[in-house]
Coordinates of C-alpha atoms and ligand atoms in Angstrom, one line a residue:
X1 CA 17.9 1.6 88.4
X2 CA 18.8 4.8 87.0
X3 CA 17.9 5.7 83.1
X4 CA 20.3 7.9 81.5
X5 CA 20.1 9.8 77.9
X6 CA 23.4 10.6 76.3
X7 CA 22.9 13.5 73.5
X8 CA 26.0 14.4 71.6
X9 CA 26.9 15.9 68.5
X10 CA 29.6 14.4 66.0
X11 CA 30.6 15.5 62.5
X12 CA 33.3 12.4 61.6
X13 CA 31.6 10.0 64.5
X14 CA 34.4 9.7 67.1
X15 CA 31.7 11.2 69.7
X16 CA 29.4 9.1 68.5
X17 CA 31.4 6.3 69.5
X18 CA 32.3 8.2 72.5
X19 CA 28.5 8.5 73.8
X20 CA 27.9 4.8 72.6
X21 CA 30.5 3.6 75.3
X22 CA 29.8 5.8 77.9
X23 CA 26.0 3.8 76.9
X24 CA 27.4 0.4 77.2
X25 CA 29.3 1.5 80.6
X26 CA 25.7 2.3 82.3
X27 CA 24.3 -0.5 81.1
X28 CA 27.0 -2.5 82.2
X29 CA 26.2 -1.3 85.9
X30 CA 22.8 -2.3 85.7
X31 CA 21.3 1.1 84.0
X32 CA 19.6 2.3 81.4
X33 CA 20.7 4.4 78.7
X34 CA 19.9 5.8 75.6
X35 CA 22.2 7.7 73.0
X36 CA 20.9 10.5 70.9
X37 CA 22.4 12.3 68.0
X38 CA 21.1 15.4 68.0
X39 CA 21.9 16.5 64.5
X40 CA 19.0 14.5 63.6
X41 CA 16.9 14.4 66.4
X42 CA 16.5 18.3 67.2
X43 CA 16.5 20.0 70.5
X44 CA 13.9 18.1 72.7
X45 CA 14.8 16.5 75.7
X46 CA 12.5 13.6 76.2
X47 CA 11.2 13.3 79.7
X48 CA 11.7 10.6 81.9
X49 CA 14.9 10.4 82.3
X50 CA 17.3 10.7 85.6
X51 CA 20.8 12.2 84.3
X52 CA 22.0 13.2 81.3
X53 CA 25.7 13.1 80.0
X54 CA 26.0 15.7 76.6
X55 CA 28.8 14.8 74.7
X56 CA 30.2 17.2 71.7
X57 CA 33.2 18.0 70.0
X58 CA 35.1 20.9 68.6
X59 CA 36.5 21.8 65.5
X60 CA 37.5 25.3 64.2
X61 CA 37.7 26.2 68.1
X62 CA 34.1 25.5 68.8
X63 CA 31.6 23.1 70.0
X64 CA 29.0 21.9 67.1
X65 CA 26.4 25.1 67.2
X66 CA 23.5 22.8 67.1
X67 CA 24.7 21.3 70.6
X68 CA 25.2 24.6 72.3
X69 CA 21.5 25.5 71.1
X70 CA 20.4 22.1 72.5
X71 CA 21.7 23.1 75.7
X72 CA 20.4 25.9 75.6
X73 CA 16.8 25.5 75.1
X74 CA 17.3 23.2 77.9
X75 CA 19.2 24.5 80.5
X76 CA 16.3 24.5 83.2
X77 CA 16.4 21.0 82.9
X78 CA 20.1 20.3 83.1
X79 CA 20.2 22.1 85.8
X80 CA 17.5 20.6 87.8
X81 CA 18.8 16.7 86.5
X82 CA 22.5 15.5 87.1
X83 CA 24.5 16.2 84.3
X84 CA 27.5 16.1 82.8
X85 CA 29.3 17.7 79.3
X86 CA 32.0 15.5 77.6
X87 CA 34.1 17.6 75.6
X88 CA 36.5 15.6 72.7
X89 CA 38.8 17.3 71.3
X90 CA 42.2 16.8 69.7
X91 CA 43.7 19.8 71.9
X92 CA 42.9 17.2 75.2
X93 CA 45.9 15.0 73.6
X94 CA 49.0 17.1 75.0
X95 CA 47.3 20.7 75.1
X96 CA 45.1 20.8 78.2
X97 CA 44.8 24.6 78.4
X98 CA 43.2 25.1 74.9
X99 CA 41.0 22.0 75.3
X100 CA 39.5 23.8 78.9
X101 CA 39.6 27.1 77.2
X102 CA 37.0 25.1 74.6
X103 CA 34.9 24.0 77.4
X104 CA 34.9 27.6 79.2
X105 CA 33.8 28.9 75.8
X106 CA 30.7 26.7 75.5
X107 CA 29.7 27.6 79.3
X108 CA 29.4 31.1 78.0
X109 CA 28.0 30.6 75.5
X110 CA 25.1 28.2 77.0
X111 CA 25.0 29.9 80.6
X112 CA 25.1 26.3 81.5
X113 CA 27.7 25.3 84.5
X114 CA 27.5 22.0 84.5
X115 CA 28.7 20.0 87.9
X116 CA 31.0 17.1 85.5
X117 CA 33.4 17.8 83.0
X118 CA 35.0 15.1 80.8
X119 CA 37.5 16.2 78.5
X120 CA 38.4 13.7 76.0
X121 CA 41.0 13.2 72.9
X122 CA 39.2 12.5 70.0
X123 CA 40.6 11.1 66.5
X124 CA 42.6 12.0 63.8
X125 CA 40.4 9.9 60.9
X126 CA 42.6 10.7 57.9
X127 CA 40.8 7.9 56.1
X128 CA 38.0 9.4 56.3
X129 CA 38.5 13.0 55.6
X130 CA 37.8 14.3 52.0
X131 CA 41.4 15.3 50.6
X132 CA 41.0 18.9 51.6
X133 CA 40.1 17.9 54.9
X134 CA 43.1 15.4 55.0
X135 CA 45.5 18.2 54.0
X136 CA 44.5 20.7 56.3
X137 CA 44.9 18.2 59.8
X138 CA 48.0 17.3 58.2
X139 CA 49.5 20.7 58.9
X140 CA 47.6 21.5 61.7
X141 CA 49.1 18.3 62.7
X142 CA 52.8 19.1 61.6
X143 CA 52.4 22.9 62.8
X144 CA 51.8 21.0 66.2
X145 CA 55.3 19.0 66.0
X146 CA 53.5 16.3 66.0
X147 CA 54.7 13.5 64.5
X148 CA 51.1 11.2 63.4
X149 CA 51.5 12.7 59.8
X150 CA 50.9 8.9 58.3
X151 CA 47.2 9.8 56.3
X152 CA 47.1 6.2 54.9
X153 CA 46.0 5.8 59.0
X154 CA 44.1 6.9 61.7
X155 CA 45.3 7.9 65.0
X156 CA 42.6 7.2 68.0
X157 CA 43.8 9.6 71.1
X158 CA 40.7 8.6 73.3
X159 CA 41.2 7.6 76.8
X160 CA 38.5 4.7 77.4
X161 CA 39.7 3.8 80.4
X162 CA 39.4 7.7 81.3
X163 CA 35.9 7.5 79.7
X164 CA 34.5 4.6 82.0
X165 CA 35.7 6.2 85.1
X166 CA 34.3 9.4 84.1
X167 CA 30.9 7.1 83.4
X168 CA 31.8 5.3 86.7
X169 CA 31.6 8.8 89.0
X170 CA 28.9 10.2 87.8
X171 CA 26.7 7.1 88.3
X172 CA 28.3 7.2 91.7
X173 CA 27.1 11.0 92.1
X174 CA 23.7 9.7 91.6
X175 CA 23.3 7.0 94.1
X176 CA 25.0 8.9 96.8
X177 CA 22.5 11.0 98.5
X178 CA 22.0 14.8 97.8
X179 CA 23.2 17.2 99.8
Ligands
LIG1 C1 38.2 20.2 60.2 C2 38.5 19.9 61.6 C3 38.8 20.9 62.5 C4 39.2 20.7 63.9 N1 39.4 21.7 64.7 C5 39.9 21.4 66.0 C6 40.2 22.4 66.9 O1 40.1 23.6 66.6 N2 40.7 22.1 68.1 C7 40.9 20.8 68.5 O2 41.3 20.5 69.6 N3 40.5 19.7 67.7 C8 40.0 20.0 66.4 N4 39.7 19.0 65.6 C9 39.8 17.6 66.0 C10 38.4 17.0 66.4 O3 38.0 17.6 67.6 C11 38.6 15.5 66.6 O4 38.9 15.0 65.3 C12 37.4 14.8 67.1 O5 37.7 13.5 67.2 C13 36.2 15.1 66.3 O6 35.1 14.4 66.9 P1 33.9 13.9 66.0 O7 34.4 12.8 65.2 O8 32.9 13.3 67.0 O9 33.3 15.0 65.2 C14 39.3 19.3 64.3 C15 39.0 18.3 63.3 C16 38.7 18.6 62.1 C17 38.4 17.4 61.1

């Protein structure tokens, strides 16, 4: 039995949700694993565990800053664990090249290469944005020619069946042997 911690950084929760699943997933298969949101618990990464799956997403073109400093402080141990960086974004619904040029950004930043990549669509929560918010992914959204301009609703874009085979691989990677 492998035991698997799931950081991830969310500012309107869709990650959360995200790194939740990708949770129940591993557990499903037997696992362990434990979420953490590290805009509340800081940058440690507690020992004992066997993988680790960072989840984040981006707004304003970035990765939350307090996730590229998690992985940053530990690197030595990403590198030396299996690991894996989901990346949620609305640019993964329909704009592949800006959502990997997100991903490419955060490995410069961090210096870490990790050996997964999930990229992810994340959610348009109009409900739950403040009105200034609500106005602003309105036109972003329009600007896109999009047409999920409804902000009496939310639009979901993630792929959960994308998500547990993401999940599904990289517990595979860790039972097969190394090398
Ligand atoms: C203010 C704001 C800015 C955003 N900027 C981007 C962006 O630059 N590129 C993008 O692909 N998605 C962008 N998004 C979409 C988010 O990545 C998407 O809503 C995601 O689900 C947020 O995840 P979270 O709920 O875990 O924070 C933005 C969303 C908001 C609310």
């Amino acid at each position: 039995m492998a035991k698997i911690y799931i950081p991830y950084g969310s500012v309107e929760g869709q990650t959360a949700q995200i790194a939740e699943y990708i949770a129940e997933v591993i557990r499903a298969h037997g696992h362990e694993a434990d979420t953490g949101d590290l805009k509340r618990s800081g940058d440690t990464l507690p020992g004992g565990y066997d993988g680790v799956i960072v989840a984040a997403s981006v707004h304003m073109g970035k990765h939350e800053g307090f996730v590229a400093d998690f992985v940053r402080k530990n690197r030595g141990e990403l590198e030396r664990l299996p690991s894996a960086l989901v990346s949620v974004s609305l640019a993964a619904h329909g704009d592949e090249e800006s959502a990997e040029g997100y991903v490419a950004k955060f490995e410069e930043e961090t210096g870490w290469r990790p050996a997964h990549v999930g990229i992810f669509g994340g959610a348009l929560l109009y409900t739950h944005y403040n009105f200034i918010k609500r106005q602003l992914m309105k036109k972003i959204t329009r600007d896109k020619g999009s047409p999920d301009l409804d902000t009496s609703r939310d639009y979901v874009y993630t792929e959960w069946d994308g998500v547990k085979h993401f999940t599904e691989d990289f517990l595979a990677g860790l039972a097969a042997p190394a090398g």
